[in-house]
């Protein structure tokens, strides 16, 4: 890594959020401290918070320069970020996307800028370290930090220091972002992977840094985890249909879970159709116990349950999107 001076580099920080009263002030104060006197306007794009998030941001604006609160009537993250870039991106070279429900190292933005300049990257993506607090959240974190839950995805599997096709969005050159049309606003999930596909197709380069990361907190209940991964599955299906792509192996395997489950429901007629379901469930449980023993992690066995919820929900979401009639899909 060269000693790159990025103090004169202008970057737009965008934080899409909804009901983040517990996190937003701490996060904003950290970002303000990191930027110092550097040109880094911070835009909080609010999707209709009903808690005190908006009031907290408004109060901070009285003491913080270049802090803006922007209404996002479309609610989703994709149109919110597009709107922020449209309104505030003209005088900045880079866009830095910050997730309100996460934690970041104190030098996060500066490291991203150094990596973008040093590597001449059009986008810099980061790895995610998943951390939980309650029992279910801790078990889910163990699952998401393992191949059982992430399928070997580079940005969830400790990858870094390489050119990639996709990763967790952190920084983009605004010129590249605008050149491909920004985020597709019809995507509620998987909008990042969809944009990365267009960036790569247009010849832009995506660098996954090993120099920094974000800390992610998973859903704390089985139902919220199911809903999240159902959305991920729908988003991935829409992405593949839009760009006529085939699923990778790590995506094709969980894709089979719903058909396997449906087949198991016919076991009272033909017992053999339950075998694939039993094998899948058995492998998940065995992997969870392997984590528990090899890593001496008491949440390993419970992680198998979280992983099965994620697999099933992702598969259900994918098939739901795939089988939704085109006219209905267009208005969702």
Short mmCIF file of C-alpha atoms in Angstrom, two decimals:
data_model
loop_
_atom_site.label_atom_id
_atom_site.label_comp_id
_atom_site.label_asym_id
_atom_site.label_seq_id
_atom_site.Cartn_x
_atom_site.Cartn_y
_atom_site.Cartn_z
CA UNK A 1 0.00 0.00 0.00
CA UNK A 2 1.43 3.37 -0.98
CA UNK A 3 1.17 6.37 1.30
CA UNK A 4 -1.60 8.02 -0.70
CA UNK A 5 -2.84 11.43 0.43
CA UNK A 6 -6.59 11.53 -0.11
CA UNK A 7 -7.28 14.65 1.97
CA UNK A 8 -8.27 16.60 -1.14
CA UNK A 9 -10.52 13.86 -2.52
CA UNK A 10 -14.22 14.72 -2.41
CA UNK A 11 -16.58 11.90 -1.48
CA UNK A 12 -20.33 11.79 -0.94
CA UNK A 13 -21.38 9.64 2.02
CA UNK A 14 -24.91 8.26 1.68
CA UNK A 15 -26.74 6.48 4.50
CA UNK A 16 -30.09 4.95 3.52
CA UNK A 17 -32.05 4.21 6.67
CA UNK A 18 -35.39 3.39 8.24
CA UNK A 19 -36.08 3.51 12.00
CA UNK A 20 -32.45 3.62 13.14
CA UNK A 21 -32.80 5.76 16.28
CA UNK A 22 -30.56 3.38 18.23
CA UNK A 23 -27.63 3.72 15.83
CA UNK A 24 -27.82 6.87 13.75
CA UNK A 25 -26.29 9.46 16.11
CA UNK A 26 -23.32 7.28 17.03
CA UNK A 27 -22.69 6.50 13.38
CA UNK A 28 -22.94 10.11 12.23
CA UNK A 29 -20.60 11.38 14.93
CA UNK A 30 -18.04 8.75 13.96
CA UNK A 31 -18.20 9.74 10.29
CA UNK A 32 -17.96 13.44 11.11
CA UNK A 33 -14.89 12.82 13.25
CA UNK A 34 -13.24 10.76 10.52
CA UNK A 35 -13.79 13.27 7.72
CA UNK A 36 -12.42 16.25 9.66
CA UNK A 37 -12.19 19.20 7.27
CA UNK A 38 -12.31 17.03 4.16
CA UNK A 39 -15.07 17.59 1.60
CA UNK A 40 -17.41 14.74 2.55
CA UNK A 41 -21.05 15.76 2.61
CA UNK A 42 -23.16 13.24 4.51
CA UNK A 43 -26.69 12.52 3.29
CA UNK A 44 -29.11 10.50 5.39
CA UNK A 45 -31.81 9.18 3.06
CA UNK A 46 -34.81 8.32 5.18
CA UNK A 47 -37.41 5.88 3.89
CA UNK A 48 -40.21 7.03 6.21
CA UNK A 49 -38.98 6.42 9.76
CA UNK A 50 -41.68 6.38 12.43
CA UNK A 51 -39.28 6.53 15.38
CA UNK A 52 -37.03 9.46 16.35
CA UNK A 53 -34.44 8.94 13.58
CA UNK A 54 -35.42 12.06 11.67
CA UNK A 55 -35.46 14.23 14.79
CA UNK A 56 -31.99 13.05 15.78
CA UNK A 57 -30.58 13.89 12.35
CA UNK A 58 -32.29 17.29 12.30
CA UNK A 59 -30.87 18.13 15.72
CA UNK A 60 -27.35 17.18 14.62
CA UNK A 61 -27.62 19.37 11.54
CA UNK A 62 -27.53 22.41 13.86
CA UNK A 63 -23.98 21.55 14.90
CA UNK A 64 -22.64 19.57 11.90
CA UNK A 65 -21.82 21.17 8.57
CA UNK A 66 -22.68 19.42 5.30
CA UNK A 67 -25.12 17.01 6.93
CA UNK A 68 -28.37 16.59 5.02
CA UNK A 69 -31.63 14.74 5.57
CA UNK A 70 -33.35 13.64 2.39
CA UNK A 71 -36.83 12.13 2.12
CA UNK A 72 -37.01 8.89 0.17
CA UNK A 73 -40.69 8.52 -0.84
CA UNK A 74 -39.95 5.26 -2.66
CA UNK A 75 -38.64 3.81 0.64
CA UNK A 76 -36.24 1.29 -0.92
CA UNK A 77 -32.48 1.74 -0.66
CA UNK A 78 -31.84 1.73 -4.42
CA UNK A 79 -33.96 4.82 -5.27
CA UNK A 80 -32.77 6.52 -2.10
CA UNK A 81 -29.11 6.30 -3.08
CA UNK A 82 -29.89 7.30 -6.65
CA UNK A 83 -31.69 10.38 -5.36
CA UNK A 84 -28.80 11.36 -3.09
CA UNK A 85 -26.30 11.07 -5.95
CA UNK A 86 -28.57 13.08 -8.23
CA UNK A 87 -28.93 15.89 -5.67
CA UNK A 88 -25.44 16.02 -4.15
CA UNK A 89 -23.06 14.06 -6.38
CA UNK A 90 -21.96 16.69 -8.88
CA UNK A 91 -19.04 18.04 -6.83
CA UNK A 92 -17.77 14.67 -5.58
CA UNK A 93 -15.60 12.04 -7.23
CA UNK A 94 -16.67 9.10 -5.10
CA UNK A 95 -19.82 7.69 -3.50
CA UNK A 96 -19.43 5.91 -0.16
CA UNK A 97 -22.43 3.81 0.87
CA UNK A 98 -22.89 3.29 4.60
CA UNK A 99 -25.43 0.89 6.10
CA UNK A 100 -27.08 2.44 9.15
CA UNK A 101 -27.40 -0.94 10.88
CA UNK A 102 -23.71 -1.76 11.09
CA UNK A 103 -20.38 -0.79 12.61
CA UNK A 104 -17.22 0.44 10.90
CA UNK A 105 -13.55 0.98 11.79
CA UNK A 106 -12.70 4.59 12.62
CA UNK A 107 -10.68 5.00 9.40
CA UNK A 108 -13.14 3.18 7.14
CA UNK A 109 -13.76 5.93 4.58
CA UNK A 110 -10.09 6.93 4.34
CA UNK A 111 -9.02 3.34 3.69
CA UNK A 112 -11.64 3.01 0.95
CA UNK A 113 -10.41 6.18 -0.73
CA UNK A 114 -6.76 5.06 -0.55
CA UNK A 115 -7.65 1.70 -2.05
CA UNK A 116 -9.64 3.31 -4.87
CA UNK A 117 -6.78 5.66 -5.76
CA UNK A 118 -3.96 3.12 -5.34
CA UNK A 119 -5.73 0.38 -7.31
CA UNK A 120 -7.36 2.72 -9.82
CA UNK A 121 -10.57 0.86 -9.02
CA UNK A 122 -14.00 1.99 -10.13
CA UNK A 123 -15.58 0.29 -7.13
CA UNK A 124 -14.19 -0.91 -3.81
CA UNK A 125 -16.14 -3.57 -1.92
CA UNK A 126 -15.53 -4.98 1.55
CA UNK A 127 -15.89 -8.13 3.57
CA UNK A 128 -18.48 -8.48 6.31
CA UNK A 129 -17.82 -9.70 9.83
CA UNK A 130 -21.14 -10.89 11.26
CA UNK A 131 -21.69 -10.50 15.01
CA UNK A 132 -24.70 -11.38 17.17
CA UNK A 133 -25.87 -10.70 20.72
CA UNK A 134 -28.96 -12.73 21.64
CA UNK A 135 -29.01 -16.53 21.30
CA UNK A 136 -30.70 -16.67 17.89
CA UNK A 137 -28.65 -13.77 16.54
CA UNK A 138 -25.40 -15.39 17.68
CA UNK A 139 -26.38 -18.68 16.07
CA UNK A 140 -27.23 -16.88 12.84
CA UNK A 141 -23.90 -15.04 12.94
CA UNK A 142 -22.08 -18.37 13.21
CA UNK A 143 -24.04 -19.67 10.21
CA UNK A 144 -23.42 -16.57 8.10
CA UNK A 145 -19.71 -16.61 8.89
CA UNK A 146 -19.43 -20.21 7.70
CA UNK A 147 -19.72 -21.90 4.31
CA UNK A 148 -22.89 -23.53 5.61
CA UNK A 149 -24.60 -20.14 5.53
CA UNK A 150 -22.65 -18.13 2.96
CA UNK A 151 -21.79 -20.81 0.41
CA UNK A 152 -18.24 -19.51 0.10
CA UNK A 153 -19.26 -15.99 -0.94
CA UNK A 154 -16.03 -13.98 -0.98
CA UNK A 155 -17.36 -10.95 0.88
CA UNK A 156 -18.66 -13.21 3.69
CA UNK A 157 -15.83 -15.71 3.65
CA UNK A 158 -12.81 -13.65 4.64
CA UNK A 159 -11.79 -12.85 1.07
CA UNK A 160 -9.97 -9.72 0.04
CA UNK A 161 -7.08 -8.25 -1.89
CA UNK A 162 -8.39 -9.28 -5.32
CA UNK A 163 -10.46 -8.18 -8.28
CA UNK A 164 -13.99 -9.59 -8.06
CA UNK A 165 -17.34 -9.63 -9.84
CA UNK A 166 -19.33 -8.67 -6.74
CA UNK A 167 -18.97 -7.73 -3.10
CA UNK A 168 -20.59 -5.73 -0.33
CA UNK A 169 -20.90 -2.18 -1.67
CA UNK A 170 -18.71 0.41 -0.01
CA UNK A 171 -17.30 2.90 -2.56
CA UNK A 172 -17.88 3.71 -6.23
CA UNK A 173 -16.68 6.36 -8.61
CA UNK A 174 -19.69 8.53 -9.27
CA UNK A 175 -18.77 8.71 -12.95
CA UNK A 176 -18.96 4.90 -13.18
CA UNK A 177 -22.17 4.80 -11.12
CA UNK A 178 -23.83 7.30 -13.45
CA UNK A 179 -22.41 5.73 -16.61
CA UNK A 180 -24.40 2.53 -15.99
CA UNK A 181 -27.52 4.30 -14.72
CA UNK A 182 -27.14 3.79 -10.97
CA UNK A 183 -29.17 1.23 -9.06
CA UNK A 184 -32.17 -0.42 -10.71
CA UNK A 185 -34.99 1.00 -8.60
CA UNK A 186 -37.27 -1.98 -9.24
CA UNK A 187 -35.02 -4.13 -7.00
CA UNK A 188 -35.83 -4.30 -3.30
CA UNK A 189 -33.04 -6.87 -2.77
CA UNK A 190 -29.92 -7.87 -4.69
CA UNK A 191 -29.69 -4.38 -6.20
CA UNK A 192 -25.96 -4.38 -5.41
CA UNK A 193 -25.21 -7.57 -7.36
CA UNK A 194 -27.36 -6.35 -10.25
CA UNK A 195 -25.42 -3.08 -10.42
CA UNK A 196 -22.10 -4.93 -10.17
CA UNK A 197 -23.08 -7.01 -13.19
CA UNK A 198 -23.66 -3.86 -15.24
CA UNK A 199 -20.44 -2.31 -14.01
CA UNK A 200 -18.43 -5.36 -15.04
CA UNK A 201 -20.22 -5.63 -18.39
CA UNK A 202 -19.36 -1.98 -19.07
CA UNK A 203 -15.69 -2.67 -18.36
CA UNK A 204 -15.42 -1.13 -14.89
CA UNK A 205 -13.29 -2.87 -12.26
CA UNK A 206 -14.31 -3.92 -8.75
CA UNK A 207 -11.63 -4.33 -6.07
CA UNK A 208 -12.30 -6.26 -2.87
CA UNK A 209 -10.09 -4.75 -0.22
CA UNK A 210 -8.50 -6.69 2.60
CA UNK A 211 -7.59 -3.45 4.40
CA UNK A 212 -10.95 -2.79 6.04
CA UNK A 213 -14.36 -4.37 6.61
CA UNK A 214 -17.78 -3.72 8.12
CA UNK A 215 -19.44 -5.39 11.09
CA UNK A 216 -22.93 -6.65 10.33
CA UNK A 217 -25.65 -7.62 12.81
CA UNK A 218 -28.02 -10.34 11.53
CA UNK A 219 -31.74 -10.56 12.12
CA UNK A 220 -32.67 -11.47 15.67
CA UNK A 221 -35.71 -13.68 15.02
CA UNK A 222 -36.48 -16.63 12.78
CA UNK A 223 -39.34 -14.81 11.01
CA UNK A 224 -37.31 -11.68 10.24
CA UNK A 225 -34.45 -13.86 8.98
CA UNK A 226 -36.88 -15.78 6.77
CA UNK A 227 -38.32 -12.57 5.31
CA UNK A 228 -34.86 -11.19 4.62
CA UNK A 229 -33.66 -14.27 2.75
CA UNK A 230 -36.97 -14.66 0.93
CA UNK A 231 -36.30 -11.18 -0.42
CA UNK A 232 -32.73 -12.12 -1.31
CA UNK A 233 -34.00 -15.11 -3.26
CA UNK A 234 -36.52 -13.01 -5.17
CA UNK A 235 -33.87 -10.40 -5.94
CA UNK A 236 -31.40 -12.99 -7.21
CA UNK A 237 -34.05 -14.56 -9.45
CA UNK A 238 -35.00 -11.17 -10.88
CA UNK A 239 -31.32 -10.39 -11.46
CA UNK A 240 -30.74 -13.66 -13.31
CA UNK A 241 -33.83 -13.25 -15.46
CA UNK A 242 -32.99 -9.65 -16.31
CA UNK A 243 -29.46 -10.54 -17.44
CA UNK A 244 -30.20 -14.10 -18.59
CA UNK A 245 -27.63 -15.61 -16.25
CA UNK A 246 -27.36 -19.14 -14.87
CA UNK A 247 -26.99 -19.66 -11.11
CA UNK A 248 -23.57 -20.52 -9.72
CA UNK A 249 -23.15 -23.82 -7.89
CA UNK A 250 -23.40 -22.18 -4.46
CA UNK A 251 -26.75 -20.69 -5.57
CA UNK A 252 -28.04 -23.78 -7.36
CA UNK A 253 -27.70 -25.97 -4.27
CA UNK A 254 -30.05 -23.97 -1.99
CA UNK A 255 -32.32 -23.43 -4.99
CA UNK A 256 -33.18 -27.13 -4.76
CA UNK A 257 -34.35 -26.94 -1.13
CA UNK A 258 -38.02 -26.06 -1.79
CA UNK A 259 -38.46 -28.77 -4.46
CA UNK A 260 -36.78 -31.25 -2.11
CA UNK A 261 -39.10 -30.20 0.72
CA UNK A 262 -42.13 -30.48 -1.56
CA UNK A 263 -41.03 -33.97 -2.54
CA UNK A 264 -40.72 -34.96 1.12
CA UNK A 265 -44.40 -34.14 1.62
CA UNK A 266 -45.16 -37.07 -0.67
CA UNK A 267 -43.19 -39.50 1.46
CA UNK A 268 -46.39 -41.17 2.65
CA UNK A 269 -46.82 -42.37 -0.95
CA UNK A 270 -43.20 -43.08 -1.88
CA UNK A 271 -40.75 -43.04 1.01
CA UNK A 272 -37.75 -42.64 -1.29
CA UNK A 273 -38.76 -39.08 -2.26
CA UNK A 274 -37.95 -38.01 1.32
CA UNK A 275 -34.30 -39.06 0.99
CA UNK A 276 -33.00 -35.78 -0.56
CA UNK A 277 -34.69 -33.77 2.20
CA UNK A 278 -33.26 -36.01 4.90
CA UNK A 279 -29.80 -35.73 3.35
CA UNK A 280 -30.00 -31.92 3.23
CA UNK A 281 -31.24 -31.59 6.81
CA UNK A 282 -28.72 -34.17 8.01
CA UNK A 283 -25.81 -32.40 6.32
CA UNK A 284 -26.84 -29.07 7.87
CA UNK A 285 -27.08 -30.58 11.35
CA UNK A 286 -23.79 -32.45 10.92
CA UNK A 287 -22.02 -29.29 9.74
CA UNK A 288 -23.43 -27.40 12.71
CA UNK A 289 -22.10 -30.01 15.15
CA UNK A 290 -18.76 -29.95 13.33
CA UNK A 291 -18.58 -26.21 13.94
CA UNK A 292 -19.48 -26.75 17.58
CA UNK A 293 -16.73 -29.33 18.07
CA UNK A 294 -13.95 -28.02 15.83
CA UNK A 295 -14.34 -24.38 16.86
CA UNK A 296 -15.53 -25.13 20.39
CA UNK A 297 -18.49 -22.90 19.59
CA UNK A 298 -21.63 -23.54 21.67
CA UNK A 299 -23.81 -21.98 18.96
CA UNK A 300 -22.68 -24.36 16.23
CA UNK A 301 -25.61 -26.75 16.49
CA UNK A 302 -28.14 -23.91 16.56
CA UNK A 303 -26.41 -22.39 13.54
CA UNK A 304 -27.69 -25.35 11.54
CA UNK A 305 -31.26 -24.22 12.22
CA UNK A 306 -30.49 -20.66 11.08
CA UNK A 307 -28.80 -22.02 7.96
CA UNK A 308 -31.82 -24.18 7.10
CA UNK A 309 -34.11 -21.15 7.48
CA UNK A 310 -31.85 -19.15 5.15
CA UNK A 311 -31.62 -21.96 2.58
CA UNK A 312 -35.37 -22.57 2.55
CA UNK A 313 -36.31 -18.88 2.47
CA UNK A 314 -33.84 -18.07 -0.32
CA UNK A 315 -35.13 -21.01 -2.36
CA UNK A 316 -38.78 -20.07 -1.72
CA UNK A 317 -38.12 -16.47 -2.73
CA UNK A 318 -36.32 -17.51 -5.90
CA UNK A 319 -39.12 -19.83 -6.99
CA UNK A 320 -41.81 -17.30 -6.05
CA UNK A 321 -40.21 -14.70 -8.31
CA UNK A 322 -39.55 -17.19 -11.09
CA UNK A 323 -43.16 -18.41 -11.10
CA UNK A 324 -44.81 -15.00 -10.72
CA UNK A 325 -46.58 -14.02 -13.96
CA UNK A 326 -44.77 -11.22 -15.76
CA UNK A 327 -47.67 -8.74 -15.49
CA UNK A 328 -47.98 -9.22 -11.74
CA UNK A 329 -44.22 -8.98 -11.30
CA UNK A 330 -44.14 -5.64 -13.08
CA UNK A 331 -46.39 -3.97 -10.51
CA UNK A 332 -44.79 -5.41 -7.37
#
